[in-house]
């Protein structure tokens, strides 16, 4: 703030204590304007408000709206203040505000005291409210639709078999005109889906549809010959009491399949006696759709194999959790205990298998298909234990000498499901052992070959380091030695008008051109 601004603010009348409250009000008052009219620095105050764009209040006796109507002030401060003084002097004095006269106090009337006759008189009846007649414009009325008259050109196209859409496009007639023309000229609706029929036509359609349905026709054939839709055919069939021989959407219904057929269609055998489900699933349950219902495929497979419905929860008793093969399924009533005569047979069989594979060449012979699992030649080891002495036979080791193929065949043909499961598990174990052994052999071979290759690569890199020329100075690993001087190449490019950047890397096209020119000229870098 300049010294002049400080001086006029000190001389302003609004800064006096008795006038401060007048200028703190939100709305300008006549008292505040009166203080501004007698202020000696009114023009300076108004100039300061104009150049600082004061938002509101009374400055120099003018409000914000009156200050916006002031003329454009010159650039100099003295000239602007002089122009404001002239403008304020030319402004007419505001009319004094009209002060309202105080009202005279009203005379108090004495309280009203009803007479005795007025007390005895009944109270006056309230007048019924008058119903004002509403004008006709206020009452909403439906405008009657204009009457349409039939047209001869529309009737001619209808007789020719034209569709309603075609008539609307060619003649510009509305649907009401087409309907009125059809009714006036007596033109019936054409036959076919989606059109109206007279009662006689409906009766004839129903008779023809019943004849076709009794003859074994499908919905599609009835629709093609009679011209009615599938819902109409269904209603006619239900009224006549005919059985439904159709599927969804009017298609031919497939004959209901049995549970055995459904299992055969939705299962796939794999591995050693396992069966996987390929049909629909209801969560984690294989769902079998057969005989008009939905069943648990695992329970159906159990019932078909064991000949009785399952009791409790049906689960798999093999190594495949998703297997639904009948011999591999058990329920809460299936015994899970195994006799002592059966356990050594399976364990010994696996041990005999490993020993036999080692004797015939090991896993490499198995990969080459050179294993021959034949029974031993000793006659005393081929004697099968009789049912009368199974414990003695196992104790003497007669059952242990069985070859693997005969042992697995005996387990597959056994009547006990647990023995069948043991045979299946033995096949899986044998297959797993062979596969794992072959994989280990292949991994070992791969590791040996990788070690040899790494050794050979190290030798080649050492030989490459010996044959490489000695590097001059320190250079980053992998960096290629430059055969040019950047200043020489840029100077050549400037002399031959070749576009080359003055800083940064030199483009390959410039280097190629420089090398070609150097080679042609016989010079070097």
PDB file of N, CA and C in Angstrom, residues 105-111:
ATOM      1  N   UNK A 105     -52.067   4.645  18.402  1.00  0.00           N
ATOM      2  CA  UNK A 105     -52.532   3.449  19.111  1.00  0.00           C
ATOM      3  C   UNK A 105     -54.023   3.256  18.941  1.00  0.00           C
ATOM      4  N   UNK A 106     -54.426   2.045  18.624  1.00  0.00           N
ATOM      5  CA  UNK A 106     -55.849   1.745  18.414  1.00  0.00           C
ATOM      6  C   UNK A 106     -56.576   1.736  19.744  1.00  0.00           C
ATOM      7  N   UNK A 107     -57.816   2.237  19.663  1.00  0.00           N
ATOM      8  CA  UNK A 107     -58.633   2.266  20.859  1.00  0.00           C
ATOM      9  C   UNK A 107     -59.144   0.883  21.187  1.00  0.00           C
ATOM     10  N   UNK A 108     -59.098   0.556  22.469  1.00  0.00           N
ATOM     11  CA  UNK A 108     -59.567  -0.734  22.920  1.00  0.00           C
ATOM     12  C   UNK A 108     -61.088  -0.741  22.979  1.00  0.00           C
ATOM     13  N   UNK A 109     -61.654  -1.765  22.327  1.00  0.00           N
ATOM     14  CA  UNK A 109     -63.102  -1.898  22.373  1.00  0.00           C
ATOM     15  C   UNK A 109     -63.522  -2.709  23.581  1.00  0.00           C
ATOM     16  N   UNK A 110     -64.675  -2.422  24.109  1.00  0.00           N
ATOM     17  CA  UNK A 110     -65.157  -3.219  25.259  1.00  0.00           C
ATOM     18  C   UNK A 110     -65.475  -4.631  24.806  1.00  0.00           C
ATOM     19  N   UNK A 111     -65.266  -5.612  25.660  1.00  0.00           N
ATOM     20  CA  UNK A 111     -65.574  -7.009  25.275  1.00  0.00           C
ATOM     21  C   UNK A 111     -67.047  -7.198  24.970  1.00  0.00           C
TER      22      UNK A 111
END
